[in-house]
DNA sequence: TATGAATGAGCGTTCATTCAT
DNA sequence: CATGAATGAACGCTCATTCAT
């Protein structure tokens, strides 16, 4: 949405700096990027950055908070329409891939900074990140409550889901000629369903033959 | 393992520098760490580092190459003893967790640097990394050939396996009071088997009922 | 006195800025103080300052000129009522201490800026300062003419008087819990009288015994 | 002494930087002087400064500590040879003027920094300064004990002595064509003796006529 | 080989000053 | 007159790298 507004018309300096920082940090990494480069990309003077951000680190932190917060809002909205666990899982995969695909630079920055040992940055973004983790775990938890998923360790399940999505995104980001991330939605979803041993919800037949299940899998991939 | 050798007796300066760099980079990140700190930790003069490494970046690259290479060798050796696909998967999970747990600093550095946009570093470590990816994909491929796993997208499967292991490691690294990584082996393995729809190998009955499969799952968790 | 006027009612922006600058410069020194801080204290916008002062330095210069001029006027007025040299000396000490005590911030700024090597500032304030020096020297000169003081070097006498007053003020300014400056008037005056070998004026006996003089001294201290 | 060594032969980088800083700070003041200017004057690279001093402020503090310490040592040595209070007073005046005259740049820096409100710097140099104050007060105290000086307030006496010497130095420093500071020794000393009502020591005649005293004064000036 | 003092390019940040409103 | 957002030059400081010993 930020990018669109920018393309269309007026964008506040705050947003322009944030967007510039996203591009710059994605290209060479936070520490490699001089503030002057961000300023240049944003079309403002170096000093102007400091009218909007206390220092370079706050620029990074705000960037992550704003954008991740955006992502979470988006994800939560999409999830609210999902009736079944399968729909929820598909929404997570689709939304994750779609958001990252449309915000490639952000994807690069986020993936990197999430791994940095800097406590300051970590704690600043832990809010949105933990919320995302909760969202995923809630979906699994709900599946368990609905008897669509056997009892499994929530944390491990979340690690699998988030880790896989993140790794797929990393592959896409690193590849020179990546195929669209969105083409990976169904294959990944199929693996998730298998991992979580997801059954059809209550109304359906409980006993399915193995053949039947394999057909599902084939249909998905 | 590196640490033990160091403790026992003589360690070459080359190794001492590499170990010092691992610790230092893990603590504050590559760019945050002055070469002088590495030198101090290694007990050598600043200039000495440049007798063994062309520059700071090569220090990082060699570090990753050496250690990841080590890891791959270790992983390959363990895998060579595995008869079944399940055994191979378990070995991957166990070895990954065990190695990272015993080389925490290395784990921190690797996870981070794998995400850096720096092309130089990326290409330098792509060797060992791609080899690890191949190893994982080979295990899945073999499973498919042995009919233990249905035909699935190898890359997606690899993304799921590596991404999940990496994310679990990240959680462990970031946590203040982490529980041992090794306790996650079986839960994670169960998810993997589900995701890959792993069946018992050929000698056994081909048709299994759903109940049977669920017993497996319960037994694992 | 400035503060009172300000408290009572309307103060011109010019004065408000000057007062704000006095406080600010006293607190952290001229170079340490951003113009924006002065503006904030004065309750005006940064740019407004430049409507009244050419630049930051002129703000300092005008401040010193205005306030020192004030002080000189005040001193001259008080001196005009003094009949004897002793009275004049006492007035100098009293007025100096009293003015500084009631304008502590000004005292801090003046003492500091009088020592700065910056030629521009020096020459700008040399007017009031030299006038003060003349005032002091005139008192001594008059004492000599009246035969109350033996012939002595005027400049040295002025250095002693001004230097002592300034040093006492410095001590008072720097002390955490200073005792009132005014308590130092008589002790300091006694020393001055001794230094200048001040005798009773003409009408009295010309020849005094040493005992007599010592009684004076005791009476003073 | 430092300057002499430098002229003669080898001077450590530490001293060269300190000397360069003294010159530079004297010329334009501490805050006006870029570290790069000090480095240039010292004939070293900017970064080299930071091998010897933690930061710019420490450069100033060490400069003041070292040089003032030097001065105190010098003063104490000279004073140890003085038998009478008059001799001690003369030594103080002579040594103060002589040291400042031979270290003009230092004089400028010291006089200025002594007035800065910066607590950090103040406390760092308070050691040598307070020691100097004590030295002066001890001389006066001794004079009182020897009955050469009537009982007077030590602090006020010290303010008069130090303030006068400092003001004379300021005049000399600020003047474009100053006459030698040393020519002021005897006039100033005469004033001091009068201020302190210094008598000849015990062995001599106690009663002196006024004429006699005035001869003394004339002889001194 | 090994050292570590020295270098100087480069960066984060401040702040006096301007100018469109 | 008044504003305050914007500017960009300038400075303090770091640290990768070199080289004389």
PDB file of C-alpha atoms in Angstrom, chain C residues 93-203:
ATOM      1  CA  UNK C  93      32.992  45.718  46.180  1.00  0.00           C
ATOM      2  CA  UNK C  94      29.380  45.833  47.314  1.00  0.00           C
ATOM      3  CA  UNK C  95      27.953  46.623  43.905  1.00  0.00           C
ATOM      4  CA  UNK C  96      30.097  44.052  42.147  1.00  0.00           C
ATOM      5  CA  UNK C  97      29.119  41.280  44.518  1.00  0.00           C
ATOM      6  CA  UNK C  98      25.512  42.335  44.748  1.00  0.00           C
ATOM      7  CA  UNK C  99      25.043  42.559  40.986  1.00  0.00           C
ATOM      8  CA  UNK C 100      26.682  39.216  40.360  1.00  0.00           C
ATOM      9  CA  UNK C 101      24.748  37.594  43.158  1.00  0.00           C
ATOM     10  CA  UNK C 102      21.492  38.791  41.676  1.00  0.00           C
ATOM     11  CA  UNK C 103      22.502  37.842  38.146  1.00  0.00           C
ATOM     12  CA  UNK C 104      24.207  34.552  38.694  1.00  0.00           C
ATOM     13  CA  UNK C 105      23.762  33.327  35.141  1.00  0.00           C
ATOM     14  CA  UNK C 106      25.179  36.514  33.763  1.00  0.00           C
ATOM     15  CA  UNK C 107      28.120  36.224  36.121  1.00  0.00           C
ATOM     16  CA  UNK C 108      28.869  32.760  34.790  1.00  0.00           C
ATOM     17  CA  UNK C 109      28.716  33.853  31.182  1.00  0.00           C
ATOM     18  CA  UNK C 110      30.740  37.001  31.626  1.00  0.00           C
ATOM     19  CA  UNK C 111      33.544  35.422  33.614  1.00  0.00           C
ATOM     20  CA  UNK C 112      33.889  32.766  30.940  1.00  0.00           C
ATOM     21  CA  UNK C 113      33.658  34.879  27.849  1.00  0.00           C
ATOM     22  CA  UNK C 114      36.079  37.452  29.180  1.00  0.00           C
ATOM     23  CA  UNK C 115      38.757  34.792  28.847  1.00  0.00           C
ATOM     24  CA  UNK C 116      37.949  33.508  25.388  1.00  0.00           C
ATOM     25  CA  UNK C 117      40.655  34.094  22.844  1.00  0.00           C
ATOM     26  CA  UNK C 118      38.078  34.975  20.187  1.00  0.00           C
ATOM     27  CA  UNK C 119      39.081  38.442  19.035  1.00  0.00           C
ATOM     28  CA  UNK C 120      35.639  39.289  17.752  1.00  0.00           C
ATOM     29  CA  UNK C 121      33.935  38.783  21.051  1.00  0.00           C
ATOM     30  CA  UNK C 122      36.739  40.400  23.004  1.00  0.00           C
ATOM     31  CA  UNK C 123      36.692  43.604  21.041  1.00  0.00           C
ATOM     32  CA  UNK C 124      32.925  43.786  21.168  1.00  0.00           C
ATOM     33  CA  UNK C 125      32.822  43.729  24.937  1.00  0.00           C
ATOM     34  CA  UNK C 126      36.015  45.663  25.484  1.00  0.00           C
ATOM     35  CA  UNK C 127      33.960  48.844  25.625  1.00  0.00           C
ATOM     36  CA  UNK C 128      32.030  48.196  28.850  1.00  0.00           C
ATOM     37  CA  UNK C 129      34.919  46.258  30.317  1.00  0.00           C
ATOM     38  CA  UNK C 130      37.450  49.001  29.742  1.00  0.00           C
ATOM     39  CA  UNK C 131      34.983  51.453  31.177  1.00  0.00           C
ATOM     40  CA  UNK C 132      34.776  49.394  34.320  1.00  0.00           C
ATOM     41  CA  UNK C 133      38.537  49.275  34.486  1.00  0.00           C
ATOM     42  CA  UNK C 134      38.646  53.066  34.109  1.00  0.00           C
ATOM     43  CA  UNK C 135      36.118  53.463  36.864  1.00  0.00           C
ATOM     44  CA  UNK C 136      38.279  51.461  39.218  1.00  0.00           C
ATOM     45  CA  UNK C 137      41.429  53.246  38.229  1.00  0.00           C
ATOM     46  CA  UNK C 138      39.723  56.609  38.647  1.00  0.00           C
ATOM     47  CA  UNK C 139      38.835  55.788  42.207  1.00  0.00           C
ATOM     48  CA  UNK C 140      42.431  54.870  42.942  1.00  0.00           C
ATOM     49  CA  UNK C 141      43.720  57.921  41.091  1.00  0.00           C
ATOM     50  CA  UNK C 142      41.419  60.153  43.092  1.00  0.00           C
ATOM     51  CA  UNK C 143      42.636  58.543  46.281  1.00  0.00           C
ATOM     52  CA  UNK C 144      46.168  59.367  45.264  1.00  0.00           C
ATOM     53  CA  UNK C 145      45.256  62.943  44.434  1.00  0.00           C
ATOM     54  CA  UNK C 146      43.550  63.299  47.771  1.00  0.00           C
ATOM     55  CA  UNK C 147      46.675  61.909  49.411  1.00  0.00           C
ATOM     56  CA  UNK C 148      44.674  59.060  50.868  1.00  0.00           C
ATOM     57  CA  UNK C 149      46.717  56.603  48.831  1.00  0.00           C
ATOM     58  CA  UNK C 150      50.434  56.708  48.126  1.00  0.00           C
ATOM     59  CA  UNK C 151      51.542  56.807  44.532  1.00  0.00           C
ATOM     60  CA  UNK C 152      51.180  53.352  43.117  1.00  0.00           C
ATOM     61  CA  UNK C 153      50.845  51.761  39.731  1.00  0.00           C
ATOM     62  CA  UNK C 154      47.218  52.253  38.693  1.00  0.00           C
ATOM     63  CA  UNK C 155      47.098  49.267  36.426  1.00  0.00           C
ATOM     64  CA  UNK C 156      48.431  46.936  39.066  1.00  0.00           C
ATOM     65  CA  UNK C 157      45.968  48.280  41.587  1.00  0.00           C
ATOM     66  CA  UNK C 158      43.127  47.761  39.157  1.00  0.00           C
ATOM     67  CA  UNK C 159      44.305  44.214  38.398  1.00  0.00           C
ATOM     68  CA  UNK C 160      44.317  43.496  42.117  1.00  0.00           C
ATOM     69  CA  UNK C 161      40.857  44.898  42.703  1.00  0.00           C
ATOM     70  CA  UNK C 162      39.137  43.469  39.662  1.00  0.00           C
ATOM     71  CA  UNK C 163      41.007  40.169  39.821  1.00  0.00           C
ATOM     72  CA  UNK C 164      40.110  39.644  43.458  1.00  0.00           C
ATOM     73  CA  UNK C 165      36.461  40.472  42.952  1.00  0.00           C
ATOM     74  CA  UNK C 166      36.322  38.216  39.931  1.00  0.00           C
ATOM     75  CA  UNK C 167      38.023  35.373  41.712  1.00  0.00           C
ATOM     76  CA  UNK C 168      35.666  35.630  44.664  1.00  0.00           C
ATOM     77  CA  UNK C 169      32.787  35.550  42.226  1.00  0.00           C
ATOM     78  CA  UNK C 170      34.258  32.504  40.512  1.00  0.00           C
ATOM     79  CA  UNK C 171      34.545  30.707  43.825  1.00  0.00           C
ATOM     80  CA  UNK C 172      30.951  31.568  44.597  1.00  0.00           C
ATOM     81  CA  UNK C 173      29.731  30.457  41.198  1.00  0.00           C
ATOM     82  CA  UNK C 174      31.600  27.194  41.264  1.00  0.00           C
ATOM     83  CA  UNK C 175      30.734  26.224  44.827  1.00  0.00           C
ATOM     84  CA  UNK C 176      27.909  23.794  45.293  1.00  0.00           C
ATOM     85  CA  UNK C 177      26.664  25.399  48.484  1.00  0.00           C
ATOM     86  CA  UNK C 178      28.132  28.860  48.385  1.00  0.00           C
ATOM     87  CA  UNK C 179      27.703  31.285  51.237  1.00  0.00           C
ATOM     88  CA  UNK C 180      26.321  34.631  50.196  1.00  0.00           C
ATOM     89  CA  UNK C 181      28.803  36.697  48.251  1.00  0.00           C
ATOM     90  CA  UNK C 182      27.801  39.767  50.250  1.00  0.00           C
ATOM     91  CA  UNK C 183      29.364  38.356  53.414  1.00  0.00           C
ATOM     92  CA  UNK C 184      32.735  38.785  51.728  1.00  0.00           C
ATOM     93  CA  UNK C 185      32.406  42.522  51.252  1.00  0.00           C
ATOM     94  CA  UNK C 186      34.139  43.710  54.423  1.00  0.00           C
ATOM     95  CA  UNK C 187      36.964  41.158  54.527  1.00  0.00           C
ATOM     96  CA  UNK C 188      37.752  41.911  50.922  1.00  0.00           C
ATOM     97  CA  UNK C 189      37.523  45.645  51.499  1.00  0.00           C
ATOM     98  CA  UNK C 190      39.952  45.411  54.386  1.00  0.00           C
ATOM     99  CA  UNK C 191      42.481  43.720  52.176  1.00  0.00           C
ATOM    100  CA  UNK C 192      42.005  46.359  49.516  1.00  0.00           C
ATOM    101  CA  UNK C 193      42.536  49.149  51.980  1.00  0.00           C
ATOM    102  CA  UNK C 194      45.697  47.510  53.163  1.00  0.00           C
ATOM    103  CA  UNK C 195      46.926  46.930  49.637  1.00  0.00           C
ATOM    104  CA  UNK C 196      46.303  50.551  48.709  1.00  0.00           C
ATOM    105  CA  UNK C 197      47.621  51.750  52.086  1.00  0.00           C
ATOM    106  CA  UNK C 198      44.546  53.818  52.403  1.00  0.00           C
ATOM    107  CA  UNK C 199      44.731  56.623  55.006  1.00  0.00           C
ATOM    108  CA  UNK C 200      41.952  58.613  56.543  1.00  0.00           C
ATOM    109  CA  UNK C 201      41.060  61.571  54.297  1.00  0.00           C
ATOM    110  CA  UNK C 202      42.619  65.071  54.650  1.00  0.00           C
ATOM    111  CA  UNK C 203      40.616  66.652  57.476  1.00  0.00           C
TER     112      UNK C 203
END
